Tab-separated table of C-alpha atoms in Angstrom:
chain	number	residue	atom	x	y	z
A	1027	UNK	CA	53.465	146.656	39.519
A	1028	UNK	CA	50.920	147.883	42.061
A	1029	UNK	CA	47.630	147.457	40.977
A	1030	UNK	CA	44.321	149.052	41.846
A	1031	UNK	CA	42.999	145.997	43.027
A	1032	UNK	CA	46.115	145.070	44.931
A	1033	UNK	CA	45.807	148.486	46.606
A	1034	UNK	CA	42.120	147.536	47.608
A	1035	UNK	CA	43.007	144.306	49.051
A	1036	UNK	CA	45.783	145.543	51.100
A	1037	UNK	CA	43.049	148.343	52.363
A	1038	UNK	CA	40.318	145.713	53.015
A	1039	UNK	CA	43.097	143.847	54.879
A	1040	UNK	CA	44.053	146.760	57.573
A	1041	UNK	CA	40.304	147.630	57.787
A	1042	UNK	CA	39.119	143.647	58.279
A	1043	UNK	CA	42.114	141.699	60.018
A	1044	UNK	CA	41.601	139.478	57.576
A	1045	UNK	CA	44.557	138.803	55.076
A	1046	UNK	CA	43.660	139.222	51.675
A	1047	UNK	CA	46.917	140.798	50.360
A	1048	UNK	CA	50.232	140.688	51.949
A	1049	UNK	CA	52.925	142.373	50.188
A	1050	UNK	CA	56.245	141.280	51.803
A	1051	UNK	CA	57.414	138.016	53.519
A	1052	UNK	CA	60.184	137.329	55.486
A	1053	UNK	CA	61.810	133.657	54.896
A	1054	UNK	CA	64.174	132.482	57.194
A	1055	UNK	CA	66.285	129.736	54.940
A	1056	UNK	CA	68.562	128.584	57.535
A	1057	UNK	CA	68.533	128.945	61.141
A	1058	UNK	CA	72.753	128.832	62.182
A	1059	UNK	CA	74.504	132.145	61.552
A	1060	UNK	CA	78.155	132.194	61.123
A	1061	UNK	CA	78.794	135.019	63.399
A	1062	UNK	CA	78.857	135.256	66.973
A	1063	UNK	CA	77.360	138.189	67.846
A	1064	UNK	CA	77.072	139.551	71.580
A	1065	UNK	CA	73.712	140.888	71.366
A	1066	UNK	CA	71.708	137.962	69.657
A	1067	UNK	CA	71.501	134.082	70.829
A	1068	UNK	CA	70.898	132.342	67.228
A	1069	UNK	CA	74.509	131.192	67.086
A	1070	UNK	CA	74.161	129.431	70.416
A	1071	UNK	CA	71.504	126.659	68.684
A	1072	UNK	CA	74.204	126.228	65.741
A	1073	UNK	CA	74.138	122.551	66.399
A	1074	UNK	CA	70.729	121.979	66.194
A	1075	UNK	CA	69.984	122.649	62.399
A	1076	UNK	CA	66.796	123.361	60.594
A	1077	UNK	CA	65.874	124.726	57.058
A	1078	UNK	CA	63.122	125.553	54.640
A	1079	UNK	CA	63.444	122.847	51.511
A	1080	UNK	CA	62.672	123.345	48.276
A	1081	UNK	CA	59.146	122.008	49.207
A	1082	UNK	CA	58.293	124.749	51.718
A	1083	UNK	CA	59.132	127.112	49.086
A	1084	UNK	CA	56.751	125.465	46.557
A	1085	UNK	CA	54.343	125.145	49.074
A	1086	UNK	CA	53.587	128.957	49.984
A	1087	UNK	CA	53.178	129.891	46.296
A	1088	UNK	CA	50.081	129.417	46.304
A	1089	UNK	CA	49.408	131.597	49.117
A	1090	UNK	CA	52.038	134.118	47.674
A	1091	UNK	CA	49.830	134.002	44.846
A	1092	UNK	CA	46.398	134.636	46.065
A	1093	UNK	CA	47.510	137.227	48.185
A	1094	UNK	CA	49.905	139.440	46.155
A	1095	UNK	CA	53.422	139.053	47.125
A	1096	UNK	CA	55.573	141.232	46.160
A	1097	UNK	CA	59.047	140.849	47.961
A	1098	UNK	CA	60.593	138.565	50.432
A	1099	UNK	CA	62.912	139.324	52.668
A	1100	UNK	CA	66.007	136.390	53.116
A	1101	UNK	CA	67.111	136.658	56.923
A	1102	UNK	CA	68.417	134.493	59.340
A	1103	UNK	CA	70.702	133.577	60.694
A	1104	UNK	CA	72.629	133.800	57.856
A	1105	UNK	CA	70.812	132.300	54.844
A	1106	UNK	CA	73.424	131.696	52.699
A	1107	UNK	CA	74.181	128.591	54.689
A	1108	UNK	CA	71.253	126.910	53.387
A	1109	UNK	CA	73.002	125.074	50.530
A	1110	UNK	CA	69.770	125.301	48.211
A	1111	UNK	CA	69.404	129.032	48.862
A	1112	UNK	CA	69.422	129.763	45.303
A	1113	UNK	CA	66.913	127.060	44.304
A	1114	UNK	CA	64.836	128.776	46.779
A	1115	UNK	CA	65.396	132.359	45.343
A	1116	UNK	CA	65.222	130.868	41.320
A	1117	UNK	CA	61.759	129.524	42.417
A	1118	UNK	CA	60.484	132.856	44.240
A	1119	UNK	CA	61.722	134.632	41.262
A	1120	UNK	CA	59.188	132.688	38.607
A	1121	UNK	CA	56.700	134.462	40.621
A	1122	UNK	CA	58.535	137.797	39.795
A	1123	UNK	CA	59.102	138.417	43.318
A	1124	UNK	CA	61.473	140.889	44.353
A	1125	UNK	CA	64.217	138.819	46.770
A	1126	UNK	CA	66.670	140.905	49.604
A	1127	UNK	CA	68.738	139.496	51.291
A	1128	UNK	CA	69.991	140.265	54.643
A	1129	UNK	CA	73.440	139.036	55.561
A	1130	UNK	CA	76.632	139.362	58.188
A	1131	UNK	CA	78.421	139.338	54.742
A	1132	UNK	CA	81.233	136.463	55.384
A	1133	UNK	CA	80.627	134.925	52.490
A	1134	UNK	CA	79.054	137.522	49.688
A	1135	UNK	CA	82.236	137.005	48.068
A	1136	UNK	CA	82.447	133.831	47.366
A	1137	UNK	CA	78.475	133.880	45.950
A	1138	UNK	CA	78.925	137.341	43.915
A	1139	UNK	CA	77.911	135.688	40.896
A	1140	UNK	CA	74.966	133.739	41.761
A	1141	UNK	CA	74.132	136.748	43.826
A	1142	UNK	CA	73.808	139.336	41.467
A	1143	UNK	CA	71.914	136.786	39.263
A	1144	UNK	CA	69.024	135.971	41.745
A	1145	UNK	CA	69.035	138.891	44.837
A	1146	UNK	CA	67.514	142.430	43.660
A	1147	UNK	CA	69.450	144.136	46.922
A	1148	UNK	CA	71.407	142.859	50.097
A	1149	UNK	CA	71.833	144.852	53.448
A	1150	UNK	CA	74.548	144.013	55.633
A	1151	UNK	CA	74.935	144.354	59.116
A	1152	UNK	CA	78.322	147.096	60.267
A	1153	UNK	CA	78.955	147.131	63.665
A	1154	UNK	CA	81.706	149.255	63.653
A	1155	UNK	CA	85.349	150.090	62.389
A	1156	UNK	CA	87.408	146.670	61.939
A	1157	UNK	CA	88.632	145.500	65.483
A	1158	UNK	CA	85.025	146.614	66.794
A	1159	UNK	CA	82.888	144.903	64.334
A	1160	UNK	CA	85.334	142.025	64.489
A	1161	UNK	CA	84.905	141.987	68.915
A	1162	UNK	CA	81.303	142.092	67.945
A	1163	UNK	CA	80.960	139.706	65.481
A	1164	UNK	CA	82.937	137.167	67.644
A	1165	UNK	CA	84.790	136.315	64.189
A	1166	UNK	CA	88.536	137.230	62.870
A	1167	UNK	CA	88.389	138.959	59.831
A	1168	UNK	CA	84.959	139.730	59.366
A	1169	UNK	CA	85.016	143.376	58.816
A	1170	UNK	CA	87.587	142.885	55.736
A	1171	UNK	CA	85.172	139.879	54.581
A	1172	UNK	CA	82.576	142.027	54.306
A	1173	UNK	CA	84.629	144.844	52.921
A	1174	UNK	CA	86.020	142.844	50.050
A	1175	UNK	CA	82.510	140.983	49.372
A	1176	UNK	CA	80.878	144.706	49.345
A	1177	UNK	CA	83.657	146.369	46.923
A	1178	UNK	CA	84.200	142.980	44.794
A	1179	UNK	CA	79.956	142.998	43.813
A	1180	UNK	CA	80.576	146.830	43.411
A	1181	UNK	CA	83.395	146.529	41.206
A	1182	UNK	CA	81.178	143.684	38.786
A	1183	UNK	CA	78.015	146.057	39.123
A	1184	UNK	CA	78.522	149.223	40.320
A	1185	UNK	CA	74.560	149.842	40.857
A	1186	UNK	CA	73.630	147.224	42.490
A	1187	UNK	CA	72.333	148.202	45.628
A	1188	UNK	CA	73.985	147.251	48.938
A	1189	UNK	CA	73.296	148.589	52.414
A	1190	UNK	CA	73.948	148.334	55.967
A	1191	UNK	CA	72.048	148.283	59.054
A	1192	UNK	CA	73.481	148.861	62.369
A	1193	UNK	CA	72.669	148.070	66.139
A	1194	UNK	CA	73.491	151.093	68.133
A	1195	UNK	CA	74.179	149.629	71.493
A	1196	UNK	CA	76.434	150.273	74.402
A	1197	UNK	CA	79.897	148.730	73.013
A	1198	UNK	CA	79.780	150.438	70.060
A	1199	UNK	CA	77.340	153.740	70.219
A	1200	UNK	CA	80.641	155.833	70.473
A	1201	UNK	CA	81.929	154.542	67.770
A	1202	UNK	CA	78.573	155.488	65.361
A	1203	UNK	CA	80.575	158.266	63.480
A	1204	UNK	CA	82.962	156.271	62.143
A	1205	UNK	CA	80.517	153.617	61.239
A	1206	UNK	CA	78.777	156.095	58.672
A	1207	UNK	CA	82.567	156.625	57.496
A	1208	UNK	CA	83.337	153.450	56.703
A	1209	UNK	CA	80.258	152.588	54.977
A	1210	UNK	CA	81.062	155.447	52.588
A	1211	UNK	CA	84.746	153.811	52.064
A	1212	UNK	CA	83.053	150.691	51.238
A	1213	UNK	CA	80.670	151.603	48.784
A	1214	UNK	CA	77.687	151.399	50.657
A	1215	UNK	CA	74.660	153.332	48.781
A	1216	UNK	CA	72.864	153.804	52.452
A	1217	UNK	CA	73.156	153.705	56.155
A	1218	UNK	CA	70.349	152.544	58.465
A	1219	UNK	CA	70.724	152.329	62.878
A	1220	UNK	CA	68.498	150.986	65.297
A	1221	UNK	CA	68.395	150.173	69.180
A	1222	UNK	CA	69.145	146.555	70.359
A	1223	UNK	CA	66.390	144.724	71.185
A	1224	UNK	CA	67.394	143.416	75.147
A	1225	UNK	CA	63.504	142.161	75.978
A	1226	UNK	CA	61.653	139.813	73.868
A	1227	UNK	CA	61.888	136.411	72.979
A	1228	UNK	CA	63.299	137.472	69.238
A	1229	UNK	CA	66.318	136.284	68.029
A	1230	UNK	CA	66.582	132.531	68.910
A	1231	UNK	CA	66.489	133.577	73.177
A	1232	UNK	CA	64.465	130.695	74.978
A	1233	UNK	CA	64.067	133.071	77.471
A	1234	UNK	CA	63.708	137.252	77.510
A	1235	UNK	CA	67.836	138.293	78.731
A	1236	UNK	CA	67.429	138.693	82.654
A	1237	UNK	CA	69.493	142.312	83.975
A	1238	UNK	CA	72.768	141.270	83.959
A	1239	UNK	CA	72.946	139.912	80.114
A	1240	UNK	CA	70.577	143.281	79.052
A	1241	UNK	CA	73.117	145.676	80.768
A	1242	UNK	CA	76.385	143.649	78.473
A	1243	UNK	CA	74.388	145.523	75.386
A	1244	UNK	CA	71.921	148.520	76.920
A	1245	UNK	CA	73.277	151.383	77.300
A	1246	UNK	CA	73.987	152.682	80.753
A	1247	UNK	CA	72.026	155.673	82.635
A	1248	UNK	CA	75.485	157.129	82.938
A	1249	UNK	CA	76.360	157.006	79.524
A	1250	UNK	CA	73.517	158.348	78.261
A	1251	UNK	CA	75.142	162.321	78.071
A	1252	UNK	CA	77.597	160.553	75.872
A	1253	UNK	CA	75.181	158.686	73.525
A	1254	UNK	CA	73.174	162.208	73.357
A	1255	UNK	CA	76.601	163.966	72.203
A	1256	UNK	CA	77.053	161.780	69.446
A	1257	UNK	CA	73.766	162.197	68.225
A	1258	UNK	CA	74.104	165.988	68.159
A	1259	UNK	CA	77.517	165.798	66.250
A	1260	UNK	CA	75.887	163.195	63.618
A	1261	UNK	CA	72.690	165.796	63.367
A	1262	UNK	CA	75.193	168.593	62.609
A	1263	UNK	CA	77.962	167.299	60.803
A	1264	UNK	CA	75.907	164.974	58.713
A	1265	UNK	CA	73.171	167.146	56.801
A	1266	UNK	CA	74.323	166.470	53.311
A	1267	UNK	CA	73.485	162.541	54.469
A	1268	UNK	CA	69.974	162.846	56.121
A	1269	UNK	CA	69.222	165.289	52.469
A	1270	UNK	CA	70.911	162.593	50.275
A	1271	UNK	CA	69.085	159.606	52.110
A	1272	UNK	CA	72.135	157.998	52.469
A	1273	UNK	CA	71.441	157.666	55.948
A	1274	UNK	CA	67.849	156.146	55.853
A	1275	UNK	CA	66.708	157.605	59.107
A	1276	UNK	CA	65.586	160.989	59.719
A	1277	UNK	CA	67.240	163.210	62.707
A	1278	UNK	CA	64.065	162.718	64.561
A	1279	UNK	CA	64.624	158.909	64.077
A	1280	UNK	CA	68.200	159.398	65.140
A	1281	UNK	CA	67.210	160.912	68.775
A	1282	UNK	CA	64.379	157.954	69.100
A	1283	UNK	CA	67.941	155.807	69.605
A	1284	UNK	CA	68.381	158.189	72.628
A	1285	UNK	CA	64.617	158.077	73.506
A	1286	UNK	CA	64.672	153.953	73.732
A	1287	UNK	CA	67.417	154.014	75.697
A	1288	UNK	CA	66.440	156.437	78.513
A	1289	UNK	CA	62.898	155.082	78.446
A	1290	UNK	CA	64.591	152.196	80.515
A	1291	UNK	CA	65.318	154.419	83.266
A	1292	UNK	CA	61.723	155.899	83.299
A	1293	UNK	CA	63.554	159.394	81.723
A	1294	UNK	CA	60.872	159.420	78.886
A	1295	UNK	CA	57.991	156.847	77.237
A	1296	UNK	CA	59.373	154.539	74.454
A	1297	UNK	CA	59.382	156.036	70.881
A	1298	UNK	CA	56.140	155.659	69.494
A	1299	UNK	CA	55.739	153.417	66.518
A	1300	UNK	CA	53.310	153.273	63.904
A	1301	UNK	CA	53.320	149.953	62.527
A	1302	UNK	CA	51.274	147.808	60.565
A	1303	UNK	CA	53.416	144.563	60.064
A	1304	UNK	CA	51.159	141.762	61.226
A	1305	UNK	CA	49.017	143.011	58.656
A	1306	UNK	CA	51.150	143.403	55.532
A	1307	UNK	CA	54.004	140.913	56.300
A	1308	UNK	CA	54.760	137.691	57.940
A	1309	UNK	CA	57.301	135.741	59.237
A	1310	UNK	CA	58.394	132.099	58.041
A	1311	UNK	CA	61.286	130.733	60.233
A	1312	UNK	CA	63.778	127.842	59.344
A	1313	UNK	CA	61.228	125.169	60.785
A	1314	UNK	CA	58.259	126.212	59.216
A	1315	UNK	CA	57.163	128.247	62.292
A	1316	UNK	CA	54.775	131.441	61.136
A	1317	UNK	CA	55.120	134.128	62.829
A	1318	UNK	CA	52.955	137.602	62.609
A	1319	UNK	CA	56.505	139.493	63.038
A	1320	UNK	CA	59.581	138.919	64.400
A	1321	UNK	CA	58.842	139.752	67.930
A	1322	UNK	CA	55.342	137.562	68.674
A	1323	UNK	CA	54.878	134.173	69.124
A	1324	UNK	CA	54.483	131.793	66.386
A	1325	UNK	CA	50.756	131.015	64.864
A	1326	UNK	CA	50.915	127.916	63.097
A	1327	UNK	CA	53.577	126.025	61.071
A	1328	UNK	CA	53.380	125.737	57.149
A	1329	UNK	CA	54.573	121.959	57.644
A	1330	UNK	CA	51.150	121.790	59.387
A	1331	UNK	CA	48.755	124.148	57.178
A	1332	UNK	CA	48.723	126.293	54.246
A	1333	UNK	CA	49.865	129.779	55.118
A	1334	UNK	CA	46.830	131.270	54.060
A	1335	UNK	CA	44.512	129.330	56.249
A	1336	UNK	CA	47.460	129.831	59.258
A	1337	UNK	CA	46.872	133.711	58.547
A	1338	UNK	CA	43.516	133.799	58.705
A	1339	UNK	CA	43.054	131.313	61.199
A	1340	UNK	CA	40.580	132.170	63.982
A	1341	UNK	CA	43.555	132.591	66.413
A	1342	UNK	CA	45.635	134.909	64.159
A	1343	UNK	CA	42.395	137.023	63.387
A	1344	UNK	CA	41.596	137.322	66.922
A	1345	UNK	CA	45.245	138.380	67.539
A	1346	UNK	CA	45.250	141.647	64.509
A	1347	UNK	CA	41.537	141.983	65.951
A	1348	UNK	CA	43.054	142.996	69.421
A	1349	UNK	CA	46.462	143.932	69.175
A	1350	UNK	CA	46.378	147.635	70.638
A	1351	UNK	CA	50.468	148.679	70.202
A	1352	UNK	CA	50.047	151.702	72.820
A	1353	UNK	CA	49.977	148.762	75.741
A	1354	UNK	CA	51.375	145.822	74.365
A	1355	UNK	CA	54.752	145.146	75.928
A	1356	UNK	CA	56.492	143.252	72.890
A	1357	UNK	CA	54.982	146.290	70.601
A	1358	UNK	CA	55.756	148.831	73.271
A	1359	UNK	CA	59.418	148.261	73.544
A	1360	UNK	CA	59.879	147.304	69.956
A	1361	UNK	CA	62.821	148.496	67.973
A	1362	UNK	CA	62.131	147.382	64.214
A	1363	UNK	CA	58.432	148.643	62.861
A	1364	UNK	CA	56.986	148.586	59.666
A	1365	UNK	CA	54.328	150.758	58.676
A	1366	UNK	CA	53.408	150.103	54.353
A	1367	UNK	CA	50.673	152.085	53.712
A	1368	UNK	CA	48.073	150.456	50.479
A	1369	UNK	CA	49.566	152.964	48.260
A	1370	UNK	CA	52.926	152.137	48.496
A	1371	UNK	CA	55.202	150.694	45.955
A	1372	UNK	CA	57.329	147.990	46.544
A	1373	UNK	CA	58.863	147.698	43.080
């Protein structure tokens, strides 16, 4: 529950750049996916293995403690590879923490049980109908993997919540429509799209993709009539969903998908985001690496020092002290903000 106090610390927090409360972390349990997906490099360092142990978990609690923790978020790669992932999520869950997981979905099947025992929620990525998402995903099958995992957790709990996210990108934009369709086949309780991300470092990429490997995923100058069309349609022929919430997004958000796009070509500024995430979340990657969110540079490493004195280091300070998003490049270009006010509820 959200308390009073809580609420204070996460105000002193924004108002200080100093972390005294910091209501969701991200854990990254394992850092090989088993997909293959075209528009992120973390499958390409598949051989060279890292995790978070038992001990790492045990290790942050008291930080988790002290400042407040109210959910962590299970990404990856996929972290259901980590064999121990449910040791990790039983000891989180002593701490009453709220645990999502985010997942390609291969193998929700096969862990339904354990699953709906120790994850409140799990959002899975759609990339399209089933030979798209299957081109996409570089994997045979993996549409009707995730299809059966989705319907068979349904069919043992029909309220458990599962949702998707989807990157809207150039090999699949026109396919969007159908995407929201057969997310409502499955089951799905709610849809969520975003841009690709074709500039930072994020995503396992040693190096920022150069032209030719940003034009495989962003979307054409040319194309961009076409990406506007489908927008309109969804806008129009999808009211009941924007109402319902069962797509997450607003129609505003919707055309900021256009707006990312054509900002490339110097047709309009970037979206503006408001986002507070280095402030009320951090990120933990499979080698202990901290990061203030998914896009900047590490800080420190928790097999190093204690998260809260990585946090609140001089350097990490300095770095909330002086972060001004309106010039930024990572922030400027970002597509994935979070923006948790100190009143809101995470449980």
């Amino acid at each position: 529950m959200q308390t009073l106090f809580n609420t204070y610390k996460r105000y002193r927090t924004l108002q200080t750049h100093v972390i005294s409360a910091l209501p969701v972390v991200i854990l990254m349990p394992h850092s090989a996916c088993n997909c293959r997906c075209v528009m992120c490099d973390i499958w390409k360092d598949n051989k060279n293995l890292k995790q978070l142990t038992e001990d790492d978990i045990s290790g942050l609690l008291g930080a988790l403690r002290k400042f407040g923790t109210q959910q962590v978020a299970m990404s990856g790669g996929e972290a259901l590879l980590n064999t121990n992932f449910f040791r990790l999520c039983a000891i989180l869950k002593k701490e009453d923490i709220k645990i999502t997981l985010l997942s390609t979905g291969l193998s929700i099947k096969k862990h339904a049980d354990q699953l709906l025992q120790w994850v409140d929620e799990i959002i899975v990525s759609l990339d399209g109908d089933e030979p798209l998402h299957d081109a996409i995903r570089n994997v045979p099958g993996a549409f009707n993997k995730l299809k059966e995992g989705v319907e068979y957790i349904k069919l043992l709990n029909p309220d458990y919540r599962i949702t998707t996210r989807t990157v809207i990108h150039r090999l699949n934009f026109r396919n969007w429509e159908t995407i929201i369709n057969e997310a409502k086949l499955m089951g799905i309780d709610q849809v969520s799209f975003l841009p690709a991300d074709v500039s930072s470092h994020a995503f396992n990429r040693q190096m920022a993709w150069e032209e030719p490997k940003q034009h495989e995923i962003l979307i054409s100058e040319r194309e961009l009539p076409e990406l506007q069309a489908v927008i309109l349609r969804i806008i129009e022929n999808n009211e009941t969903d924007f109402n319902s919430g069962f797509i997450a997004e607003s129609p505003r958000k919707i055309q900021q998908v256009y707006d990312y796009y054509a900002a490339f070509y110097g047709l309009n500024p970037f979206p503006f985001k408001k986002c507070n995430a280095t402030w009320v979340s951090t990120v933990i990657e499979a080698d202990g690496s901290v990061r203030p969110c998914f896009f900047h540079e590490a800080i420190g490493n928790i097999r190093d020092s204690s998260l809260a004195t990585i946090l609140n280091s001089d350097t990490a300070v300095r770095f909330r002290k002086t972060l001004d998003m309106s010039v930024n490049p990572t922030c400027v270009k970002c597509v994935c903000s979070l923006n948790l006010s100190p009143f809101a509820k995470l449980d």
